[in-house]
Short mmCIF file of N, CA, C and O in Angstrom, two decimals:
data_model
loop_
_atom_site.label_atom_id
_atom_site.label_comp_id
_atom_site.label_asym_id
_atom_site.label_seq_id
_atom_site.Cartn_x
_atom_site.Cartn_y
_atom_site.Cartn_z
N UNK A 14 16.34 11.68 -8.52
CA UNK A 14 16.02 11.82 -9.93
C UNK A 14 15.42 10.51 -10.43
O UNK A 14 15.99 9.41 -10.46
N UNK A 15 13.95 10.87 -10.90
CA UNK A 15 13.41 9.08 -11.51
C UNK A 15 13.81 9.83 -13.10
O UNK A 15 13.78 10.99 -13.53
N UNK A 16 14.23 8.31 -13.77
CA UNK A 16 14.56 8.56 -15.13
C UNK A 16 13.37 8.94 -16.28
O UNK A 16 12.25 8.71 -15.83
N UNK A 17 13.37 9.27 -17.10
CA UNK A 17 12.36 9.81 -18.01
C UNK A 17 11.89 8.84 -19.00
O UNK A 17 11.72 9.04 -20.21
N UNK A 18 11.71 7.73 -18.29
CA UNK A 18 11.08 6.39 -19.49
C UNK A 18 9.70 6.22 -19.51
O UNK A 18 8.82 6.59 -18.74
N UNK A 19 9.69 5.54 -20.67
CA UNK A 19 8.02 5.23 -20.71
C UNK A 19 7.83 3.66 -20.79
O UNK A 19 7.88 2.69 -21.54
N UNK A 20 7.45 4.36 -18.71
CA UNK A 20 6.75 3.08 -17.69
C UNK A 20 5.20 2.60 -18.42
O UNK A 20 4.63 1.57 -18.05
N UNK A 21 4.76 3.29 -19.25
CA UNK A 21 3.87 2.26 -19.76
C UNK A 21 3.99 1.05 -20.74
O UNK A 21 3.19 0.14 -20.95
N UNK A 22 5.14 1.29 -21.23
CA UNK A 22 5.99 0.35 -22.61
C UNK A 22 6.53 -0.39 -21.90
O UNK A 22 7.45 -0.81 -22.60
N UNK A 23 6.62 -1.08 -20.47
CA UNK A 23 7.78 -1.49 -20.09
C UNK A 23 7.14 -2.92 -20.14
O UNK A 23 7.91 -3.86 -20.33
N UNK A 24 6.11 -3.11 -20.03
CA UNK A 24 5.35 -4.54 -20.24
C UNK A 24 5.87 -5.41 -21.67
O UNK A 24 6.34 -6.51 -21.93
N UNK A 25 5.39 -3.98 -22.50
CA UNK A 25 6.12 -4.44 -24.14
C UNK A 25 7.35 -4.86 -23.87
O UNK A 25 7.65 -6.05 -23.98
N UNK A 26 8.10 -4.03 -23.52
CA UNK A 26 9.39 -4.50 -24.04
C UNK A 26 10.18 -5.63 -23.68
O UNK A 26 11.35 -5.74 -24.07
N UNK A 27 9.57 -6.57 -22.87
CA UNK A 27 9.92 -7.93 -22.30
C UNK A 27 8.61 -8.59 -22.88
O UNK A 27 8.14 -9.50 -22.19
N UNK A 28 7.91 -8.25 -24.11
CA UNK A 28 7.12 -9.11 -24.65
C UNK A 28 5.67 -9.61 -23.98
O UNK A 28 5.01 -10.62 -24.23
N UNK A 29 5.51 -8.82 -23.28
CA UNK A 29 4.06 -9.36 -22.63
C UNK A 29 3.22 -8.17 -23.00
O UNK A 29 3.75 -7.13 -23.39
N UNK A 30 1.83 -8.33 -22.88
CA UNK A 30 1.07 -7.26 -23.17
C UNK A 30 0.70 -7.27 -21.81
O UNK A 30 0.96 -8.05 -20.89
N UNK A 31 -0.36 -5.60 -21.91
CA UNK A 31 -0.61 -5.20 -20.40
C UNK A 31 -1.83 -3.54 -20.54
O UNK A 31 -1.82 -2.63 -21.38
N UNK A 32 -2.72 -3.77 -19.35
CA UNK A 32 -2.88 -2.73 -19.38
C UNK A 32 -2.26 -1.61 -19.03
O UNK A 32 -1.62 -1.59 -17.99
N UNK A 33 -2.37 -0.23 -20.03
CA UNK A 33 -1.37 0.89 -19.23
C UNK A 33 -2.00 2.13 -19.46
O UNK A 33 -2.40 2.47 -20.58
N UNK A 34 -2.09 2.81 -18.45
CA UNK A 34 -2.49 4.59 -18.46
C UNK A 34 -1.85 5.30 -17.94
O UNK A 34 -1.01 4.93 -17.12
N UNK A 35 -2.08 6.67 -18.30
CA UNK A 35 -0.88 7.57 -17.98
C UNK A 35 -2.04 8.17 -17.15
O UNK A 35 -3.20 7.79 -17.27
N UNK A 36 -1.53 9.37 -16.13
CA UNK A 36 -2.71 9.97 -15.60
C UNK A 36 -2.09 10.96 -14.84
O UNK A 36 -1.29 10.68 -13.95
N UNK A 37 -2.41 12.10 -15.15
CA UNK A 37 -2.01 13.64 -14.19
C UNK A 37 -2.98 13.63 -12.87
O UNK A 37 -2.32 13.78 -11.85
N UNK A 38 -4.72 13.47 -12.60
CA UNK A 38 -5.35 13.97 -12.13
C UNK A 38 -5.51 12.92 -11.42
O UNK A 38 -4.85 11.89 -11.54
N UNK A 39 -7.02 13.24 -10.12
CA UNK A 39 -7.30 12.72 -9.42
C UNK A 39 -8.28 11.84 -10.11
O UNK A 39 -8.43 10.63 -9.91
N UNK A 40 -9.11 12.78 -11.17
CA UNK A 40 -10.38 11.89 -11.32
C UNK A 40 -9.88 10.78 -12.72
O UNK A 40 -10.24 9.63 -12.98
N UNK A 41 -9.03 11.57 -13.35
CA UNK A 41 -8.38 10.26 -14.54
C UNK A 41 -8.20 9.19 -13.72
O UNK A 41 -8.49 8.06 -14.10
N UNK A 42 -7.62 9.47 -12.33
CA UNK A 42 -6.63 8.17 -12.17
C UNK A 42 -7.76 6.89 -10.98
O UNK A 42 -7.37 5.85 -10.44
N UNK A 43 -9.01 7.46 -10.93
CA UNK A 43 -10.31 6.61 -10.39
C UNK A 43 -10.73 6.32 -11.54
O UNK A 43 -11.29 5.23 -11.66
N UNK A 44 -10.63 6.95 -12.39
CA UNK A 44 -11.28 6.70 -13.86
C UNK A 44 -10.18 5.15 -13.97
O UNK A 44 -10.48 4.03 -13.55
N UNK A 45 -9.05 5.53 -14.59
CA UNK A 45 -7.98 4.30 -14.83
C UNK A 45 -8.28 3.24 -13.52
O UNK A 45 -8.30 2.03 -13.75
N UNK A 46 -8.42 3.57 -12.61
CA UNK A 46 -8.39 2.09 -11.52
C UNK A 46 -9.63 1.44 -11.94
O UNK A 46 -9.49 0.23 -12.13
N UNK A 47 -10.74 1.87 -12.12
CA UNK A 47 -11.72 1.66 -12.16
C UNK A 47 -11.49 0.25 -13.71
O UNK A 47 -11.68 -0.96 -13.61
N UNK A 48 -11.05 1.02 -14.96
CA UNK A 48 -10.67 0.35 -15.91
C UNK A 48 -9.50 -1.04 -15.36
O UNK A 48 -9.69 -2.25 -15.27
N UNK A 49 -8.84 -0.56 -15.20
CA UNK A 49 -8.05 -1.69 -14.60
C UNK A 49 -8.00 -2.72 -13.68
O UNK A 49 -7.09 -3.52 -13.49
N UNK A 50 -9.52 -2.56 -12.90
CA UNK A 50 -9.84 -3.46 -11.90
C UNK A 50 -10.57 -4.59 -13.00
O UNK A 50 -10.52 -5.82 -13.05
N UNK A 51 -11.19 -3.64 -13.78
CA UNK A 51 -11.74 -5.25 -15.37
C UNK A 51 -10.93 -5.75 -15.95
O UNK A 51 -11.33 -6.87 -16.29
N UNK A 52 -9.62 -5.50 -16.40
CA UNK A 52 -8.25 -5.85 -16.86
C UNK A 52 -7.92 -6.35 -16.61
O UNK A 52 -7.71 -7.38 -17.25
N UNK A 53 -7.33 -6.09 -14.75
CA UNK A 53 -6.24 -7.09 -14.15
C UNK A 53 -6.88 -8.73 -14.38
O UNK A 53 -6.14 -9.71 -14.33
N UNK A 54 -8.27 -8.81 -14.62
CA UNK A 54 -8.45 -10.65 -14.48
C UNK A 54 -7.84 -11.02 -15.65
O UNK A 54 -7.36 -12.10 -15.31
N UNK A 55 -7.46 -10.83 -17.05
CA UNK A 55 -6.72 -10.97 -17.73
C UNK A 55 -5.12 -10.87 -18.20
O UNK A 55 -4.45 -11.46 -19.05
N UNK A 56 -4.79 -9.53 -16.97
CA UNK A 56 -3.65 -8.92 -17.93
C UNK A 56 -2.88 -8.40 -16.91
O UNK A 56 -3.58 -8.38 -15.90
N UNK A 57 -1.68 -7.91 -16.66
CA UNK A 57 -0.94 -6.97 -15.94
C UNK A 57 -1.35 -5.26 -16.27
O UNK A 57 -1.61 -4.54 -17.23
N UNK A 58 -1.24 -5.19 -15.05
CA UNK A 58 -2.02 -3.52 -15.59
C UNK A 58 -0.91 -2.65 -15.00
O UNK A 58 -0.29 -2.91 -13.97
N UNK A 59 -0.70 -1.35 -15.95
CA UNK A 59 0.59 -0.82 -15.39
C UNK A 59 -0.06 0.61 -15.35
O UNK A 59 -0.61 1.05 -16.37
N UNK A 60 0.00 1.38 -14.15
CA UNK A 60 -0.49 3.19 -14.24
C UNK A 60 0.54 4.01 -13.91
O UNK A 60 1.20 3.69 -12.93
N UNK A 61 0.73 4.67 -14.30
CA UNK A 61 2.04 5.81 -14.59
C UNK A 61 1.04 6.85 -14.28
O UNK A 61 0.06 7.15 -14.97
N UNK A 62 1.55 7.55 -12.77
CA UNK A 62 0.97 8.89 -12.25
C UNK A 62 2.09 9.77 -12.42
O UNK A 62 3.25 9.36 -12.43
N UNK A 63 1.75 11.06 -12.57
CA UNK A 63 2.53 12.15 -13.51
C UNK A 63 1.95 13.34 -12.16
O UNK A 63 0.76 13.59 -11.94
N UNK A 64 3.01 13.86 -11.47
CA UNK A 64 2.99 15.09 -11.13
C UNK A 64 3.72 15.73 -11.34
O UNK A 64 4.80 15.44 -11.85
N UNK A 65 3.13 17.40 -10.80
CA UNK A 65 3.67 18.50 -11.69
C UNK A 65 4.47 18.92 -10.25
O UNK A 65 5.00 20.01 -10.06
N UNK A 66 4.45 18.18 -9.64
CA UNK A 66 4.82 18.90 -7.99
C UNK A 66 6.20 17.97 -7.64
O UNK A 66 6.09 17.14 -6.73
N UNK A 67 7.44 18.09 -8.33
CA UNK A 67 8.15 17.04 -7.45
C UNK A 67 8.40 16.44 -6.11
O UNK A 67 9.04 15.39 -5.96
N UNK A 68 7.93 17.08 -5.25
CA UNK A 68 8.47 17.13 -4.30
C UNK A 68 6.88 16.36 -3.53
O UNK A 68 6.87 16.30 -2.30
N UNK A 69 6.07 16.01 -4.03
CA UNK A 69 4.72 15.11 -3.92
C UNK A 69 4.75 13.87 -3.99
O UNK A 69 4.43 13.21 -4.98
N UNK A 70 5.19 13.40 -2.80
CA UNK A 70 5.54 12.06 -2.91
C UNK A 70 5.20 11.26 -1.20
O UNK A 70 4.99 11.96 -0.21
N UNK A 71 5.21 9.98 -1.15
CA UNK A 71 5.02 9.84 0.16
C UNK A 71 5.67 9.80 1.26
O UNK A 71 6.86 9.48 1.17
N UNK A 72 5.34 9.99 2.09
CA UNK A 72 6.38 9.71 3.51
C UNK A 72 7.75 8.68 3.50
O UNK A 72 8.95 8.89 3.70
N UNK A 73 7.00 7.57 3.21
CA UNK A 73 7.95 6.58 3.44
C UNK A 73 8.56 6.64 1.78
O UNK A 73 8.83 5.51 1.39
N UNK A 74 8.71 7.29 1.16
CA UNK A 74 9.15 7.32 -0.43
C UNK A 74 10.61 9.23 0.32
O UNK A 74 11.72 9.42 -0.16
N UNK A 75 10.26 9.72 0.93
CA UNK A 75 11.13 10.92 1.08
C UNK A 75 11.84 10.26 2.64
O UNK A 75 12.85 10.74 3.15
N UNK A 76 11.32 9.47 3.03
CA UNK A 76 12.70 8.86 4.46
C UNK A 76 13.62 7.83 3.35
O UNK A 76 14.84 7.72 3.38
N UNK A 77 12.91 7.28 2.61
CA UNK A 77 13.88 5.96 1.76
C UNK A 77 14.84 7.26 1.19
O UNK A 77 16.04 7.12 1.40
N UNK A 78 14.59 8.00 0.76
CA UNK A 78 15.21 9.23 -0.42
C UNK A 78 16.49 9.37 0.67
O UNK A 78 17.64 9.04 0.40
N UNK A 79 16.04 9.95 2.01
CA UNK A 79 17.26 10.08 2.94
C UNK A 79 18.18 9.25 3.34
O UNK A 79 19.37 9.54 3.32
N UNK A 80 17.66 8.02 3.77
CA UNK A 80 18.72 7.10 3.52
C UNK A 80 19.31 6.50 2.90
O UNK A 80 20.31 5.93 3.35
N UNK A 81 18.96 6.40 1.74
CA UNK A 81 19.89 6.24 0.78
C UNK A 81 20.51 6.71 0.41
O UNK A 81 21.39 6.12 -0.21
N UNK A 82 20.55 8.59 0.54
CA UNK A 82 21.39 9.58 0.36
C UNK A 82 22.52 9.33 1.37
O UNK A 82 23.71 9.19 1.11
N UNK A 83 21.87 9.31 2.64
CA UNK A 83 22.83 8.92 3.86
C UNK A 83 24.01 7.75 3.25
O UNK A 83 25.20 8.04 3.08
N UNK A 84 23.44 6.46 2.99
CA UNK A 84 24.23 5.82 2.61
C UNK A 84 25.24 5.84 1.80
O UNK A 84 26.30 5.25 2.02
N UNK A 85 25.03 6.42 0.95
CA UNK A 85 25.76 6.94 -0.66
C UNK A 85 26.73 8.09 -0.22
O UNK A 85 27.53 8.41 -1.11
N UNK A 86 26.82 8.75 0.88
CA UNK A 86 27.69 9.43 2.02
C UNK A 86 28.63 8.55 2.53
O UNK A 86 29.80 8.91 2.35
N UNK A 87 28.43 7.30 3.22
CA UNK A 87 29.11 6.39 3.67
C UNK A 87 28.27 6.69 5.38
O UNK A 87 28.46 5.98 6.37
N UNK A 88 27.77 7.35 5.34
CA UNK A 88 26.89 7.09 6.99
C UNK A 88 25.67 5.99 7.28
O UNK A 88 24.99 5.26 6.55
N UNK A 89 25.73 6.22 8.61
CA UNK A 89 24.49 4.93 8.45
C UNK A 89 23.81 5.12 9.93
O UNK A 89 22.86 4.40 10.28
#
């Protein structure tokens, strides 16, 4: 379970500014890199990708998921 915050505010809220986009799609989110590759020489840039698919995630993001489950079991 990731919590339901808004990872684009998170720059704010420790007082720094930053770039931030939210982005569902493929082409928003070339669109946003694209923006944020002019940004980052100034600023922290933060992108918050949004899928509708939970279970869309990477390899090494669903083995970490297992072992840590494992662990939180007491196995290892």
């Amino acid at each position: 379970q990731i919590p339901a915050w808004h990872y684009t505010q998170l720059a704010e809220a420790f007082g720094g500014k930053a770039f931030t986009a939210q982005v569902r799609t493929n082409r928003e989110l070339d669109e946003v890199i694209a923006a944020a590759e002019q940004a980052q020489i100034n600023q922290l840039c933060i992108i918050e990708l949004i899928t509708t698919d939970q279970l869309d995630a990477p390899d090494y993001l669903i083995r970490l998921r297992k072992y840590l489950e494992e662990q939180e079991r007491g196995g290892r």
